[in-house]
Amino acid sequence: MSVTSISDEDFLKFREFFYRKTGILFENSKRYFVDKRLLERMEANDCDTFNTYFMMLRFQASGEELQALVNVMTVNETYFFREDYQFACLVNSMLPELIARRDSYQPLRIWSIPSSSGEEPYGIAIYLLENWPSLVSWDVEIISSDIDTQILYQAQRGHYSQRAVQNLPAHLLNKYFRREGDSYYISQMLRDAVAFTRVNVMEPAEMRLYRGIDVIFCRNLLIYFDDLSRKQAAESFYDALAPGGFICLGHSESMSRISSLFRVRKFPEAIVYQKPWGR
Amino acid sequence: MALKKSLTPTATPVDERRIPRDLAGLLTALNDPNPLVRRWSARDLIQYPTAAAALIEQLDHETDPSVNEVILTTLTHLGDDIAVSGLINCLRSENVWLRNQAIEALKQMPNAIAPLMERLLNDPESDVRIFAVNVLESLRHPHVEDWLIKVIASDAHINVCATAVDLLGEVGSSRACSALHELKARFPNEPFIQFATDLALKRIGTGCH
């Protein structure tokens, strides 16, 4: 007989474990969401009791079930201006600090990874054009990478559904997109502004090509890696960053749980991580 | 000035990797005065399974935390006997950061650490035994509960037992019940043990009363 509910004790036990593994803390208000997914995964694995499932989750050598659970517990959708408080942080806090310490007019370099279908890198470009007056004085290079060549092709095409652009105000849609029926095509000017490249974060030979980056956006990617891979990726990002460079993670991710290489910076708009100056 | 398409991903020449990337070249680079060169060396040594001894030796005198961190990651990846015993030695270090990093690294090596766990849990130093229990916290190994039960059944040190009880509350099953009750009886005047054991018994739940 399959179990139909999760007890309070089991929920607390799961919550502590999941927080330790992922940094995601579920409040009691998320109880229904969590219980439903836990029960689904228990059923998928033929586990009659929570304890049986929890022990599998905890001790499975491959970590496969933990990964499956992470996938269902995290909502992975992408759209323009998702978590745009970090873009506000970029223009109000990070870029001003970077240019204040810069002794030449070398271009600022922003790396968005994974690119997915391009909403993030194009979104950064739009945000800078609209909200960063210093763009008249500084060149900015936006590079965006993904391991999936198919998704990179989609990103380069810049073709989006209504859902992907739902957060954009009408004047930005009119300015930067061409509408055809229910589809939106990103402007050629923006397509020309973003360089898309294929990279495997876990491949040091590929990662070491990326250097002198000022700001990395790596949101909701590391959560899908195991602990060791996450640490390796963080170390590669550290070397890709210029001294004083910043890395922005997803709202449920914390670099402090992954690596001690970075400084935590609490800006008014967001918490981000910085490679110390002089390193 | 404006948005500008990057023509190449690399902005700066990778000077710190100018030294040959063979084993001999990388071992030389591991002693370079520039920490950036040492860090790259430690990272590239990941492809040489015999590099563990040199990396362990470097850990002893490396002063740059960013190099140390990469060394630990590479050692975790190599995961051979030399790497594991070097990491275990770090548990005795006075350097708290290094000790904590070693604990984190050992958690990632269940198969390599398992044959050595009994010895670690019987180490004469109680601090090392506590760190060994800390390693168990995230170790993906089917014997974790057995090891913890042994600790609470036999370790004379209250802090070692307290650390193990905390973890048993998460991973324990009804098999741990009698050892938990015996632990309460062994430390009748220690309120924390009484509290932590009751909590573990409650969490284990059914069949543990």
PDB file of N, CA and C in Angstrom, chain A residues 109 111 113 143 145 197-213 216 232-242 275, chain B residues 8-22 26 36-48 70 74:
ATOM      1  N   ARG A 109      33.272  43.016 -19.699  1.00  0.00           N
ATOM      2  CA  ARG A 109      32.860  41.733 -20.277  1.00  0.00           C
ATOM      3  C   ARG A 109      31.873  41.028 -19.346  1.00  0.00           C
ATOM      4  N   TRP A 111      29.409  37.643 -18.912  1.00  0.00           N
ATOM      5  CA  TRP A 111      29.249  36.270 -19.411  1.00  0.00           C
ATOM      6  C   TRP A 111      27.966  35.684 -18.817  1.00  0.00           C
ATOM      7  N   ILE A 113      25.761  32.378 -18.520  1.00  0.00           N
ATOM      8  CA  ILE A 113      25.879  30.944 -18.744  1.00  0.00           C
ATOM      9  C   ILE A 113      24.975  30.200 -17.771  1.00  0.00           C
ATOM     10  N   ILE A 143      28.896  37.873 -23.669  1.00  0.00           N
ATOM     11  CA  ILE A 143      29.127  36.532 -24.216  1.00  0.00           C
ATOM     12  C   ILE A 143      28.120  35.614 -23.535  1.00  0.00           C
ATOM     13  N   SER A 145      26.980  31.419 -23.220  1.00  0.00           N
ATOM     14  CA  SER A 145      27.423  30.067 -23.577  1.00  0.00           C
ATOM     15  C   SER A 145      26.460  29.013 -23.069  1.00  0.00           C
ATOM     16  N   THR A 197      28.543  31.120 -27.616  1.00  0.00           N
ATOM     17  CA  THR A 197      29.588  30.100 -27.769  1.00  0.00           C
ATOM     18  C   THR A 197      29.160  28.824 -27.056  1.00  0.00           C
ATOM     19  N   ARG A 198      29.685  27.712 -27.519  1.00  0.00           N
ATOM     20  CA  ARG A 198      29.408  26.447 -26.850  1.00  0.00           C
ATOM     21  C   ARG A 198      30.520  26.174 -25.841  1.00  0.00           C
ATOM     22  N   VAL A 199      30.136  25.847 -24.632  1.00  0.00           N
ATOM     23  CA  VAL A 199      31.148  25.481 -23.634  1.00  0.00           C
ATOM     24  C   VAL A 199      30.580  24.462 -22.661  1.00  0.00           C
ATOM     25  N   ASN A 200      31.453  23.546 -22.256  1.00  0.00           N
ATOM     26  CA  ASN A 200      31.104  22.597 -21.204  1.00  0.00           C
ATOM     27  C   ASN A 200      31.806  23.063 -19.929  1.00  0.00           C
ATOM     28  N   VAL A 201      31.021  23.460 -18.963  1.00  0.00           N
ATOM     29  CA  VAL A 201      31.572  24.015 -17.724  1.00  0.00           C
ATOM     30  C   VAL A 201      32.521  23.032 -17.038  1.00  0.00           C
ATOM     31  N   MET A 202      32.294  21.751 -17.256  1.00  0.00           N
ATOM     32  CA  MET A 202      33.111  20.746 -16.571  1.00  0.00           C
ATOM     33  C   MET A 202      34.368  20.391 -17.349  1.00  0.00           C
ATOM     34  N   GLU A 203      34.607  21.077 -18.437  1.00  0.00           N
ATOM     35  CA  GLU A 203      35.780  20.749 -19.252  1.00  0.00           C
ATOM     36  C   GLU A 203      36.823  21.861 -19.090  1.00  0.00           C
ATOM     37  N   PRO A 204      37.861  21.627 -18.275  1.00  0.00           N
ATOM     38  CA  PRO A 204      38.821  22.704 -17.991  1.00  0.00           C
ATOM     39  C   PRO A 204      39.433  23.301 -19.265  1.00  0.00           C
ATOM     40  N   ALA A 205      39.694  22.454 -20.266  1.00  0.00           N
ATOM     41  CA  ALA A 205      40.328  22.971 -21.483  1.00  0.00           C
ATOM     42  C   ALA A 205      39.434  23.999 -22.177  1.00  0.00           C
ATOM     43  N   GLU A 206      38.128  23.808 -22.103  1.00  0.00           N
ATOM     44  CA  GLU A 206      37.205  24.775 -22.710  1.00  0.00           C
ATOM     45  C   GLU A 206      37.040  26.002 -21.807  1.00  0.00           C
ATOM     46  N   MET A 207      36.967  25.752 -20.527  1.00  0.00           N
ATOM     47  CA  MET A 207      36.727  26.866 -19.594  1.00  0.00           C
ATOM     48  C   MET A 207      37.902  27.837 -19.547  1.00  0.00           C
ATOM     49  N   ARG A 208      39.105  27.331 -19.774  1.00  0.00           N
ATOM     50  CA  ARG A 208      40.246  28.226 -19.610  1.00  0.00           C
ATOM     51  C   ARG A 208      40.373  29.229 -20.757  1.00  0.00           C
ATOM     52  N   LEU A 209      39.539  29.095 -21.777  1.00  0.00           N
ATOM     53  CA  LEU A 209      39.521  30.099 -22.838  1.00  0.00           C
ATOM     54  C   LEU A 209      38.834  31.387 -22.389  1.00  0.00           C
ATOM     55  N   TYR A 210      38.079  31.279 -21.320  1.00  0.00           N
ATOM     56  CA  TYR A 210      37.286  32.437 -20.862  1.00  0.00           C
ATOM     57  C   TYR A 210      38.025  33.125 -19.726  1.00  0.00           C
ATOM     58  N   ARG A 211      38.540  34.297 -20.003  1.00  0.00           N
ATOM     59  CA  ARG A 211      39.341  35.016 -19.015  1.00  0.00           C
ATOM     60  C   ARG A 211      38.932  36.483 -19.018  1.00  0.00           C
ATOM     61  N   GLY A 212      39.334  37.161 -17.966  1.00  0.00           N
ATOM     62  CA  GLY A 212      39.110  38.602 -17.912  1.00  0.00           C
ATOM     63  C   GLY A 212      37.649  39.007 -17.937  1.00  0.00           C
ATOM     64  N   ILE A 213      36.787  38.132 -17.400  1.00  0.00           N
ATOM     65  CA  ILE A 213      35.348  38.443 -17.366  1.00  0.00           C
ATOM     66  C   ILE A 213      35.066  39.333 -16.146  1.00  0.00           C
ATOM     67  N   ILE A 216      29.795  37.510 -14.197  1.00  0.00           N
ATOM     68  CA  ILE A 216      29.230  36.253 -14.692  1.00  0.00           C
ATOM     69  C   ILE A 216      27.810  36.112 -14.126  1.00  0.00           C
ATOM     70  N   GLN A 232      34.245  22.355  -8.673  1.00  0.00           N
ATOM     71  CA  GLN A 232      35.147  22.521  -9.815  1.00  0.00           C
ATOM     72  C   GLN A 232      34.692  23.661 -10.710  1.00  0.00           C
ATOM     73  N   ALA A 233      33.381  23.721 -10.948  1.00  0.00           N
ATOM     74  CA  ALA A 233      32.844  24.782 -11.804  1.00  0.00           C
ATOM     75  C   ALA A 233      33.104  26.148 -11.170  1.00  0.00           C
ATOM     76  N   ALA A 234      32.891  26.231  -9.846  1.00  0.00           N
ATOM     77  CA  ALA A 234      33.112  27.511  -9.155  1.00  0.00           C
ATOM     78  C   ALA A 234      34.570  27.931  -9.293  1.00  0.00           C
ATOM     79  N   GLU A 235      35.481  26.973  -9.193  1.00  0.00           N
ATOM     80  CA  GLU A 235      36.911  27.306  -9.321  1.00  0.00           C
ATOM     81  C   GLU A 235      37.234  27.765 -10.740  1.00  0.00           C
ATOM     82  N   SER A 236      36.602  27.166 -11.731  1.00  0.00           N
ATOM     83  CA  SER A 236      36.824  27.618 -13.112  1.00  0.00           C
ATOM     84  C   SER A 236      36.284  29.032 -13.311  1.00  0.00           C
ATOM     85  N   PHE A 237      35.129  29.318 -12.714  1.00  0.00           N
ATOM     86  CA  PHE A 237      34.579  30.674 -12.817  1.00  0.00           C
ATOM     87  C   PHE A 237      35.505  31.689 -12.144  1.00  0.00           C
ATOM     88  N   TYR A 238      36.084  31.256 -11.035  1.00  0.00           N
ATOM     89  CA  TYR A 238      37.007  32.133 -10.306  1.00  0.00           C
ATOM     90  C   TYR A 238      38.151  32.550 -11.230  1.00  0.00           C
ATOM     91  N   ASP A 239      38.686  31.595 -11.969  1.00  0.00           N
ATOM     92  CA  ASP A 239      39.803  31.924 -12.857  1.00  0.00           C
ATOM     93  C   ASP A 239      39.347  32.677 -14.101  1.00  0.00           C
ATOM     94  N   ALA A 240      38.103  32.507 -14.476  1.00  0.00           N
ATOM     95  CA  ALA A 240      37.596  33.248 -15.641  1.00  0.00           C
ATOM     96  C   ALA A 240      37.390  34.727 -15.299  1.00  0.00           C
ATOM     97  N   LEU A 241      37.132  35.010 -14.028  1.00  0.00           N
ATOM     98  CA  LEU A 241      36.851  36.393 -13.631  1.00  0.00           C
ATOM     99  C   LEU A 241      38.120  37.225 -13.546  1.00  0.00           C
ATOM    100  N   ALA A 242      37.998  38.485 -13.916  1.00  0.00           N
ATOM    101  CA  ALA A 242      39.076  39.439 -13.659  1.00  0.00           C
ATOM    102  C   ALA A 242      39.064  39.741 -12.159  1.00  0.00           C
ATOM    103  N   LYS A 275      35.253  37.999  -6.792  1.00  0.00           N
ATOM    104  CA  LYS A 275      36.646  37.570  -6.714  1.00  0.00           C
ATOM    105  C   LYS A 275      37.425  38.732  -6.102  1.00  0.00           C
TER     106      LYS A 275
ATOM    107  N   THR B   8      36.511  37.039 -29.703  1.00  0.00           N
ATOM    108  CA  THR B   8      37.078  35.795 -29.149  1.00  0.00           C
ATOM    109  C   THR B   8      36.705  35.746 -27.684  1.00  0.00           C
ATOM    110  N   PRO B   9      36.565  34.555 -27.146  1.00  0.00           N
ATOM    111  CA  PRO B   9      36.237  34.498 -25.733  1.00  0.00           C
ATOM    112  C   PRO B   9      37.378  34.960 -24.836  1.00  0.00           C
ATOM    113  N   THR B  10      38.601  34.856 -25.301  1.00  0.00           N
ATOM    114  CA  THR B  10      39.725  35.161 -24.429  1.00  0.00           C
ATOM    115  C   THR B  10      40.152  36.620 -24.551  1.00  0.00           C
ATOM    116  N   ALA B  11      40.177  37.315 -23.419  1.00  0.00           N
ATOM    117  CA  ALA B  11      40.561  38.721 -23.453  1.00  0.00           C
ATOM    118  C   ALA B  11      42.056  38.899 -23.223  1.00  0.00           C
ATOM    119  N   THR B  12      42.622  37.986 -22.465  1.00  0.00           N
ATOM    120  CA  THR B  12      44.025  38.167 -22.103  1.00  0.00           C
ATOM    121  C   THR B  12      44.788  36.891 -22.412  1.00  0.00           C
ATOM    122  N   PRO B  13      46.067  37.002 -22.770  1.00  0.00           N
ATOM    123  CA  PRO B  13      46.832  35.790 -23.007  1.00  0.00           C
ATOM    124  C   PRO B  13      46.980  34.996 -21.705  1.00  0.00           C
ATOM    125  N   VAL B  14      46.957  33.690 -21.845  1.00  0.00           N
ATOM    126  CA  VAL B  14      46.976  32.852 -20.650  1.00  0.00           C
ATOM    127  C   VAL B  14      48.426  32.587 -20.260  1.00  0.00           C
ATOM    128  N   ASP B  15      49.095  33.625 -19.782  1.00  0.00           N
ATOM    129  CA  ASP B  15      50.524  33.540 -19.475  1.00  0.00           C
ATOM    130  C   ASP B  15      50.833  32.532 -18.386  1.00  0.00           C
ATOM    131  N   GLU B  16      49.908  32.429 -17.437  1.00  0.00           N
ATOM    132  CA  GLU B  16      50.211  31.567 -16.301  1.00  0.00           C
ATOM    133  C   GLU B  16      50.238  30.090 -16.693  1.00  0.00           C
ATOM    134  N   ARG B  17      49.868  29.789 -17.928  1.00  0.00           N
ATOM    135  CA  ARG B  17      49.924  28.404 -18.382  1.00  0.00           C
ATOM    136  C   ARG B  17      51.043  28.202 -19.412  1.00  0.00           C
ATOM    137  N   ARG B  18      52.023  29.120 -19.416  1.00  0.00           N
ATOM    138  CA  ARG B  18      53.068  29.033 -20.430  1.00  0.00           C
ATOM    139  C   ARG B  18      53.997  27.841 -20.192  1.00  0.00           C
ATOM    140  N   ILE B  19      54.069  27.389 -18.935  1.00  0.00           N
ATOM    141  CA  ILE B  19      54.943  26.251 -18.608  1.00  0.00           C
ATOM    142  C   ILE B  19      54.358  24.982 -19.235  1.00  0.00           C
ATOM    143  N   PRO B  20      55.221  24.049 -19.715  1.00  0.00           N
ATOM    144  CA  PRO B  20      54.695  22.830 -20.327  1.00  0.00           C
ATOM    145  C   PRO B  20      53.717  22.095 -19.392  1.00  0.00           C
ATOM    146  N   ARG B  21      52.683  21.518 -20.005  1.00  0.00           N
ATOM    147  CA  ARG B  21      51.627  20.915 -19.194  1.00  0.00           C
ATOM    148  C   ARG B  21      51.858  19.435 -18.946  1.00  0.00           C
ATOM    149  N   ASP B  22      53.091  18.946 -19.132  1.00  0.00           N
ATOM    150  CA  ASP B  22      53.343  17.547 -18.784  1.00  0.00           C
ATOM    151  C   ASP B  22      53.559  17.470 -17.267  1.00  0.00           C
ATOM    152  N   LEU B  26      54.294  20.590 -14.735  1.00  0.00           N
ATOM    153  CA  LEU B  26      53.270  21.005 -13.768  1.00  0.00           C
ATOM    154  C   LEU B  26      53.805  20.932 -12.337  1.00  0.00           C
ATOM    155  N   LEU B  36      48.829  32.281  -9.025  1.00  0.00           N
ATOM    156  CA  LEU B  36      47.981  31.973 -10.181  1.00  0.00           C
ATOM    157  C   LEU B  36      48.561  30.781 -10.965  1.00  0.00           C
ATOM    158  N   VAL B  37      49.872  30.775 -11.102  1.00  0.00           N
ATOM    159  CA  VAL B  37      50.538  29.668 -11.794  1.00  0.00           C
ATOM    160  C   VAL B  37      50.380  28.375 -10.981  1.00  0.00           C
ATOM    161  N   ARG B  38      50.512  28.494  -9.655  1.00  0.00           N
ATOM    162  CA  ARG B  38      50.363  27.301  -8.806  1.00  0.00           C
ATOM    163  C   ARG B  38      48.928  26.764  -8.882  1.00  0.00           C
ATOM    164  N   ARG B  39      47.979  27.699  -8.925  1.00  0.00           N
ATOM    165  CA  ARG B  39      46.573  27.268  -8.981  1.00  0.00           C
ATOM    166  C   ARG B  39      46.293  26.520 -10.282  1.00  0.00           C
ATOM    167  N   TRP B  40      46.810  27.065 -11.385  1.00  0.00           N
ATOM    168  CA  TRP B  40      46.594  26.385 -12.667  1.00  0.00           C
ATOM    169  C   TRP B  40      47.293  25.030 -12.702  1.00  0.00           C
ATOM    170  N   SER B  41      48.455  24.979 -12.078  1.00  0.00           N
ATOM    171  CA  SER B  41      49.180  23.713 -12.028  1.00  0.00           C
ATOM    172  C   SER B  41      48.351  22.679 -11.256  1.00  0.00           C
ATOM    173  N   ALA B  42      47.850  23.099 -10.073  1.00  0.00           N
ATOM    174  CA  ALA B  42      47.052  22.176  -9.250  1.00  0.00           C
ATOM    175  C   ALA B  42      45.823  21.700 -10.022  1.00  0.00           C
ATOM    176  N   ARG B  43      45.238  22.594 -10.809  1.00  0.00           N
ATOM    177  CA  ARG B  43      44.045  22.212 -11.573  1.00  0.00           C
ATOM    178  C   ARG B  43      44.410  21.230 -12.696  1.00  0.00           C
ATOM    179  N   ASP B  44      45.497  21.532 -13.418  1.00  0.00           N
ATOM    180  CA  ASP B  44      45.856  20.676 -14.557  1.00  0.00           C
ATOM    181  C   ASP B  44      46.408  19.321 -14.119  1.00  0.00           C
ATOM    182  N   LEU B  45      46.886  19.237 -12.878  1.00  0.00           N
ATOM    183  CA  LEU B  45      47.406  17.951 -12.388  1.00  0.00           C
ATOM    184  C   LEU B  45      46.299  16.915 -12.220  1.00  0.00           C
ATOM    185  N   ILE B  46      45.062  17.334 -12.376  1.00  0.00           N
ATOM    186  CA  ILE B  46      43.930  16.423 -12.234  1.00  0.00           C
ATOM    187  C   ILE B  46      44.048  15.250 -13.220  1.00  0.00           C
ATOM    188  N   GLN B  47      44.766  15.485 -14.323  1.00  0.00           N
ATOM    189  CA  GLN B  47      44.867  14.412 -15.322  1.00  0.00           C
ATOM    190  C   GLN B  47      46.013  13.444 -15.036  1.00  0.00           C
ATOM    191  N   TYR B  48      46.757  13.672 -13.941  1.00  0.00           N
ATOM    192  CA  TYR B  48      47.887  12.786 -13.624  1.00  0.00           C
ATOM    193  C   TYR B  48      47.613  12.030 -12.329  1.00  0.00           C
ATOM    194  N   VAL B  70      41.960  24.601  -4.723  1.00  0.00           N
ATOM    195  CA  VAL B  70      42.046  23.811  -5.960  1.00  0.00           C
ATOM    196  C   VAL B  70      42.793  22.500  -5.702  1.00  0.00           C
ATOM    197  N   THR B  74      41.361  18.794  -6.569  1.00  0.00           N
ATOM    198  CA  THR B  74      42.085  17.828  -7.399  1.00  0.00           C
ATOM    199  C   THR B  74      42.323  16.527  -6.628  1.00  0.00           C
TER     200      THR B  74
END
